[in-house]
Amino acid sequence: MELLAFFDQLWLARLPILKGVGVTVSISLLAICAGSVLGLGVGLALTYGVRPVRWLVRAYTDFIRGTPVLVLVLASYYVLSGVGLDLGPFQAGVLALAVFCSSHVGEIVRGALQSIPKGQSEAAKAIGLTFSQTFTSVLAPQALRLALPAWVNTAAEMVKASTLLSIIGVAELLLRTQELISRTFLSLEFYFFAGFLYFVINYGIERFGKYVERKTSTPS
Amino acid sequence: MSGNLLEIRDLHKRYGATEVLKGVDCTMRQGDVISIIGSSGSGKTTMLRCINMLEDFQGGTIRIDGEEIGYETAGGVRRRKKETEIARQRAMTGMAFQQFNLFPHLSAARNIMLGLVKVKRMGRDEARAVAEKWLERVGLRDRADRFPGQLSGGQQQRVAIARAIAMNPKLMLFDEVTSALDPELVSEVLQVIKDLARDGMSMLLVTHEMRFAYEVSSRVIFMNQGRIGEEGDPREMFHKPQTERLAEFLKTSTFN
C-alpha cells in the first residue's frame, strides 16, 4: 500500500525530479569539462613550468585540495559577490566545483606524465622530434591511458560534490528530493530513489571510462 | 673543413662538482666503426649522449660534418642553440638505447614512421613503405603491426635500430644495445649491426661485447676515468695493450 503511494507521488513529481537530474548532470558536466581543461594546464605547469610558475601553481593546488568543497562553494557564492563578481548560485557552484576539479586533475596529469620513463622522451629527441611533437605524439597518448582510471574517479567525485550546491539554493537533484520529502514525508523512499539516480549517473561515467580504456589499450 | 665526419675537441662534462669527461678528443671518418670500451663510470655512455645533446656539456666542441653541435660562440660567449635547431641537429645522428625505448602505444611500423612523418615530413604511404623496407632489413617484416609488448627483447631492439636508421642519419650511436638482452637474443641484434657496418654505416658503439668490438670495429677507444686511455686498431689493442689500465680491464672482461 505504501509502495503504491510512493509510486503515485513519484509519478506526480516526475517533472521536478527530471529537472533535478538535468541540473545535476549539467553542473557535473560543466565542472568536469572546465575542470579538466584547467587541470590539464595545471598539470603541464606542475611538470614543465619554470620554477616560479611551478611554485605558484603548486600553492594553488595545495590550497584548493586542502579546502573542503563546501567551503569553496560557499566562498564562491558569498565572497566573490563581495569583490564585485556577482554570480548566480548555479554559476558560482559550477565555478567552485571546476576549480576543485582542476586541482585534482592537475595532480593526476602531473603524476601520469612523470611516471612515463625518461627513455621515451629521449628516444623521441633522438629521432629529432621537438618538444611539442614529443608531447603530442609520445607523451600525451601514454599519459592519457595512465590518467584515465584516476580521472574517472574524480569525475564521479564531482557528481557527488554537486549535491553541495543545494546549500546555496541550486535546484539540483538533492534539493528537489528534499522539497518532495517535505511535502510527502516519504523520506526513506525518495532518498533511496535519489541515491539510485546518482548511482546510475556514476555508473554511466564508469562504463564510459572503461570503454575509453578498452579503446585505447595497447596489445601486449 | 677537415673532412672528418665527427670531430670532438676537448670535451668536458660535469654533473655538479663531479667531472665525468675531462677533455676528450676524437675524430671519425665516413664509414668508420668505432667501439668505445671501458669500465662503468668511465664516461663512455656520457660521451655518446653528448654527441646528440641528450646531455649538455660545459666545455669543448663537437662537430658533425663541420657543423658545431648544440652550442654556438658569438662574441666570446658560448650559448646553447635554440631547441628547434638542436632538434634538427639530433636528426643527423641516430641512436639505439640499452632499454630499446620503443613507443609502447605504437606498432613496430608506426614507431618507425613517427620520425619520418613528423621530422622528414613524408606522406604516410611513403613512410609506411620506408618502415617496411627497414623492418625487412632487420628480419621483422612480418611483425610490422605488432606492438612492442608483443615482441621479444631482441625483436624490440631490432625495431629500435630500424627506427633510428630509417631517419637516414650520418652517424649511428649504439649505447650498450645488448646489455638488457637475454644471452640467446644478443646475436640477432649484433648481426643487424654487423650488416650495417658492412654497408658502410658510420657507427660509434658503446659495448661490453669484447669479441664483437674486436670483430666489427675499425678502431677501439678505451675510456678511463673521463679520458681516452688508449685507442687504436682492435687487434693491437686487445693483444698488446700499451697501458696497465687497459690490460687490467681486458683481464676482467669476458673476451670469448
Short mmCIF file of C-alpha atoms in Angstrom, two decimals, chain B:
data_model
loop_
_atom_site.label_atom_id
_atom_site.label_comp_id
_atom_site.label_asym_id
_atom_site.label_seq_id
_atom_site.Cartn_x
_atom_site.Cartn_y
_atom_site.Cartn_z
CA MET B 1 86.76 21.65 -43.03
CA SER B 2 88.91 18.73 -42.19
CA GLY B 3 86.69 16.23 -43.96
CA ASN B 4 86.01 14.41 -40.73
CA LEU B 5 82.51 13.12 -40.10
CA LEU B 6 82.81 13.60 -36.37
CA GLU B 7 85.25 15.82 -34.59
CA ILE B 8 85.28 16.09 -30.82
CA ARG B 9 87.68 18.60 -29.27
CA ASP B 10 88.48 18.83 -25.58
CA LEU B 11 85.04 17.71 -24.43
CA HIS B 12 84.28 18.50 -20.80
CA LYS B 13 81.16 17.41 -18.95
CA ARG B 14 80.31 17.95 -15.30
CA TYR B 15 77.43 16.82 -13.12
CA GLY B 16 77.55 19.40 -10.37
CA ALA B 17 81.03 19.12 -8.91
CA THR B 18 81.87 15.76 -10.48
CA GLU B 19 83.70 15.95 -13.75
CA VAL B 20 82.68 12.99 -15.89
CA LEU B 21 84.52 13.90 -19.07
CA LYS B 22 87.87 15.59 -18.58
CA GLY B 23 88.84 16.59 -22.07
CA VAL B 24 88.05 14.02 -24.72
CA ASP B 25 89.28 14.30 -28.29
CA CYS B 26 88.07 12.03 -31.02
CA THR B 27 87.81 12.15 -34.80
CA MET B 28 85.95 9.83 -37.06
CA ARG B 29 85.75 9.50 -40.81
CA GLN B 30 82.88 8.44 -43.01
CA GLY B 31 82.38 4.66 -42.72
CA ASP B 32 84.38 4.25 -39.50
CA VAL B 33 83.11 1.78 -36.94
CA ILE B 34 84.44 2.72 -33.54
CA SER B 35 83.83 0.80 -30.34
CA ILE B 36 84.13 2.54 -27.01
CA ILE B 37 85.02 0.23 -24.17
CA GLY B 38 85.84 0.81 -20.53
CA SER B 39 84.54 0.08 -17.07
CA SER B 40 81.28 1.59 -15.86
CA GLY B 41 81.60 5.20 -14.80
CA SER B 42 84.43 5.83 -17.23
CA GLY B 43 82.28 8.25 -19.21
CA LYS B 44 81.69 6.26 -22.40
CA THR B 45 77.90 6.48 -22.39
CA THR B 46 78.04 10.15 -21.39
CA MET B 47 80.32 10.88 -24.32
CA LEU B 48 77.85 9.21 -26.68
CA ARG B 49 74.93 11.15 -25.20
CA CYS B 50 76.75 14.47 -25.61
CA ILE B 51 77.04 13.88 -29.35
CA ASN B 52 73.25 14.14 -29.78
CA MET B 53 72.75 16.61 -26.94
CA LEU B 54 70.87 14.25 -24.68
CA GLU B 55 73.42 15.67 -22.25
CA ASP B 56 74.55 19.26 -22.15
CA PHE B 57 78.29 19.75 -21.87
CA GLN B 58 80.28 22.58 -20.36
CA GLY B 59 83.40 22.72 -22.49
CA GLY B 60 84.82 21.72 -25.84
CA THR B 61 83.21 21.32 -29.21
CA ILE B 62 81.54 18.55 -31.13
CA ARG B 63 81.25 18.86 -34.89
CA ILE B 64 79.42 16.65 -37.33
CA ASP B 65 80.37 17.28 -40.95
CA GLY B 66 81.93 20.51 -39.75
CA GLU B 67 78.72 21.76 -38.10
CA GLU B 68 79.04 22.63 -34.43
CA ILE B 69 76.58 20.66 -32.33
CA GLY B 70 74.48 22.16 -29.57
CA TYR B 71 76.34 25.38 -28.89
CA GLU B 72 77.46 28.50 -30.67
CA THR B 73 80.01 31.04 -29.63
CA ALA B 74 79.36 34.64 -30.54
CA GLY B 75 81.49 37.48 -29.21
CA GLY B 76 83.29 35.12 -26.86
CA VAL B 77 80.06 33.97 -25.24
CA ARG B 78 79.12 30.32 -25.52
CA ARG B 79 75.40 29.75 -25.82
CA ARG B 80 73.18 26.72 -26.18
CA LYS B 81 71.50 26.71 -29.55
CA LYS B 82 67.74 27.05 -29.88
CA GLU B 83 65.74 23.93 -29.11
CA THR B 84 64.39 23.63 -32.68
CA GLU B 85 67.94 23.90 -34.02
CA ILE B 86 69.12 21.20 -31.63
CA ALA B 87 66.20 19.00 -32.68
CA ARG B 88 67.29 19.38 -36.30
CA GLN B 89 70.89 18.53 -35.39
CA ARG B 90 69.80 15.48 -33.44
CA ALA B 91 68.29 14.07 -36.61
CA MET B 92 71.81 13.96 -38.10
CA THR B 93 72.58 11.12 -35.73
CA GLY B 94 70.55 8.05 -34.88
CA MET B 95 70.64 6.37 -31.51
CA ALA B 96 69.81 2.95 -30.17
CA PHE B 97 69.42 2.60 -26.42
CA GLN B 98 70.13 -0.09 -23.87
CA GLN B 99 66.44 -0.17 -22.91
CA PHE B 100 65.18 -0.03 -26.55
CA ASN B 101 62.75 2.80 -25.67
CA LEU B 102 60.21 1.87 -28.30
CA PHE B 103 56.96 3.79 -28.05
CA PRO B 104 54.64 1.19 -26.47
CA HIS B 105 51.43 2.72 -27.83
CA LEU B 106 52.55 2.44 -31.45
CA SER B 107 53.03 -0.64 -33.63
CA ALA B 108 56.51 -1.52 -34.89
CA ALA B 109 55.84 0.17 -38.24
CA ARG B 110 54.30 3.26 -36.60
CA ASN B 111 57.33 3.55 -34.32
CA ILE B 112 59.48 3.90 -37.41
CA MET B 113 57.01 6.11 -39.25
CA LEU B 114 56.70 8.71 -36.50
CA GLY B 115 60.02 10.43 -37.19
CA LEU B 116 59.62 10.07 -40.95
CA VAL B 117 56.25 11.80 -40.87
CA LYS B 118 56.95 14.44 -38.22
CA VAL B 119 60.59 15.28 -38.91
CA LYS B 120 61.13 14.26 -42.53
CA ARG B 121 57.62 15.42 -43.49
CA MET B 122 56.98 12.26 -45.51
CA GLY B 123 53.48 11.24 -46.52
CA ARG B 124 52.03 8.31 -44.60
CA ASP B 125 52.22 5.88 -47.51
CA GLU B 126 55.80 6.71 -48.30
CA ALA B 127 56.71 6.49 -44.60
CA ARG B 128 55.00 3.12 -44.35
CA ALA B 129 56.99 1.87 -47.35
CA VAL B 130 60.27 3.04 -45.80
CA ALA B 131 59.31 1.48 -42.48
CA GLU B 132 58.56 -1.83 -44.15
CA LYS B 133 61.83 -1.72 -46.08
CA TRP B 134 63.79 -1.34 -42.86
CA LEU B 135 61.76 -3.91 -40.99
CA GLU B 136 62.59 -6.26 -43.84
CA ARG B 137 66.27 -5.45 -43.37
CA VAL B 138 66.17 -6.37 -39.70
CA GLY B 139 64.15 -9.50 -40.48
CA LEU B 140 60.87 -8.32 -38.95
CA ARG B 141 58.73 -7.50 -41.97
CA ASP B 142 56.00 -9.83 -40.69
CA ARG B 143 55.93 -8.06 -37.31
CA ALA B 144 55.13 -4.62 -38.74
CA ASP B 145 51.78 -4.33 -37.00
CA ARG B 146 52.76 -5.88 -33.70
CA PHE B 147 53.12 -3.67 -30.67
CA PRO B 148 56.36 -3.53 -28.68
CA GLY B 149 54.74 -5.50 -25.85
CA GLN B 150 54.16 -8.37 -28.27
CA LEU B 151 57.81 -8.61 -29.32
CA SER B 152 60.80 -10.27 -27.67
CA GLY B 153 63.64 -8.10 -26.38
CA GLY B 154 65.80 -8.89 -29.37
CA GLN B 155 62.99 -8.06 -31.77
CA GLN B 156 62.27 -4.81 -29.95
CA GLN B 157 65.89 -3.78 -30.20
CA ARG B 158 65.96 -4.57 -33.91
CA VAL B 159 62.87 -2.41 -34.43
CA ALA B 160 64.52 0.35 -32.38
CA ILE B 161 67.63 0.17 -34.59
CA ALA B 162 65.44 0.23 -37.71
CA ARG B 163 63.62 3.26 -36.29
CA ALA B 164 66.92 5.13 -35.95
CA ILE B 165 68.39 4.02 -39.28
CA ALA B 166 65.22 4.84 -41.23
CA MET B 167 65.85 8.52 -40.48
CA ASN B 168 68.94 8.18 -42.66
CA PRO B 169 71.42 9.54 -40.11
CA LYS B 170 75.02 10.38 -40.93
CA LEU B 171 76.18 8.59 -37.85
CA MET B 172 74.66 5.85 -35.68
CA LEU B 173 75.20 5.79 -31.93
CA PHE B 174 74.72 2.49 -30.12
CA ASP B 175 74.53 2.66 -26.34
CA GLU B 176 75.08 -0.82 -24.86
CA VAL B 177 72.33 -2.15 -27.08
CA THR B 178 72.72 -5.78 -25.99
CA SER B 179 73.15 -5.26 -22.25
CA ALA B 180 69.46 -5.65 -21.41
CA LEU B 181 69.00 -8.76 -23.56
CA ASP B 182 68.91 -12.41 -22.63
CA PRO B 183 72.11 -14.09 -23.83
CA GLU B 184 70.35 -16.08 -26.56
CA LEU B 185 68.92 -12.88 -28.07
CA VAL B 186 72.21 -10.99 -28.26
CA SER B 187 73.48 -12.49 -31.52
CA GLU B 188 70.44 -11.48 -33.61
CA VAL B 189 70.99 -7.85 -32.66
CA LEU B 190 74.74 -7.99 -33.22
CA GLN B 191 74.11 -9.49 -36.65
CA VAL B 192 71.99 -6.47 -37.58
CA ILE B 193 74.79 -4.14 -36.52
CA LYS B 194 77.36 -6.17 -38.47
CA ASP B 195 75.22 -5.91 -41.60
CA LEU B 196 75.02 -2.15 -41.17
CA ALA B 197 78.79 -1.94 -40.73
CA ARG B 198 79.30 -3.93 -43.91
CA ASP B 199 77.05 -1.49 -45.76
CA GLY B 200 79.37 1.34 -44.78
CA MET B 201 77.30 2.94 -41.99
CA SER B 202 79.38 5.14 -39.72
CA MET B 203 78.93 3.90 -36.18
CA LEU B 204 80.00 4.66 -32.68
CA LEU B 205 79.27 1.83 -30.26
CA VAL B 206 79.49 1.67 -26.51
CA THR B 207 79.70 -2.01 -25.79
CA HIS B 208 80.62 -4.70 -23.30
CA GLU B 209 80.79 -7.34 -26.01
CA MET B 210 84.57 -7.53 -26.40
CA ARG B 211 84.53 -10.23 -29.03
CA PHE B 212 82.08 -8.17 -31.08
CA ALA B 213 84.13 -4.98 -30.65
CA TYR B 214 87.17 -6.90 -31.79
CA GLU B 215 85.47 -8.26 -34.89
CA VAL B 216 83.45 -5.33 -36.12
CA SER B 217 85.47 -2.21 -35.24
CA SER B 218 87.92 -0.35 -37.39
CA ARG B 219 89.12 1.33 -34.22
CA VAL B 220 88.65 0.89 -30.48
CA ILE B 221 88.64 3.60 -27.85
CA PHE B 222 89.34 2.67 -24.26
CA MET B 223 87.84 5.18 -21.85
CA ASN B 224 89.31 5.52 -18.40
CA GLN B 225 88.16 7.98 -15.73
CA GLY B 226 86.77 10.54 -18.12
CA ARG B 227 89.66 10.45 -20.55
CA ILE B 228 90.67 8.36 -23.52
CA GLY B 229 93.08 5.86 -22.02
CA GLU B 230 94.15 4.23 -25.22
CA GLU B 231 92.92 3.97 -28.77
CA GLY B 232 93.87 2.16 -31.90
CA ASP B 233 93.47 -0.91 -34.02
CA PRO B 234 91.45 -3.58 -32.22
CA ARG B 235 93.95 -6.38 -32.91
CA GLU B 236 96.84 -4.46 -31.46
CA MET B 237 94.87 -3.14 -28.50
CA PHE B 238 93.42 -6.43 -27.44
CA HIS B 239 96.62 -8.42 -27.90
CA LYS B 240 99.20 -5.84 -26.90
CA PRO B 241 97.63 -3.29 -24.56
CA GLN B 242 100.02 -0.40 -24.01
CA THR B 243 98.71 0.73 -20.65
CA GLU B 244 98.40 -1.08 -17.35
CA ARG B 245 94.77 0.08 -17.10
CA LEU B 246 93.68 -1.47 -20.37
CA ALA B 247 95.49 -4.73 -19.61
CA GLU B 248 93.71 -4.79 -16.27
CA PHE B 249 90.34 -4.05 -17.88
CA LEU B 250 90.73 -6.71 -20.56
CA LYS B 251 91.63 -9.28 -17.93
CA THR B 252 88.42 -8.67 -16.02
CA SER B 253 86.10 -8.54 -19.03
CA THR B 254 84.85 -11.58 -20.85
CA PHE B 255 86.52 -11.98 -24.18
CA ASN B 256 85.04 -15.13 -25.59
#
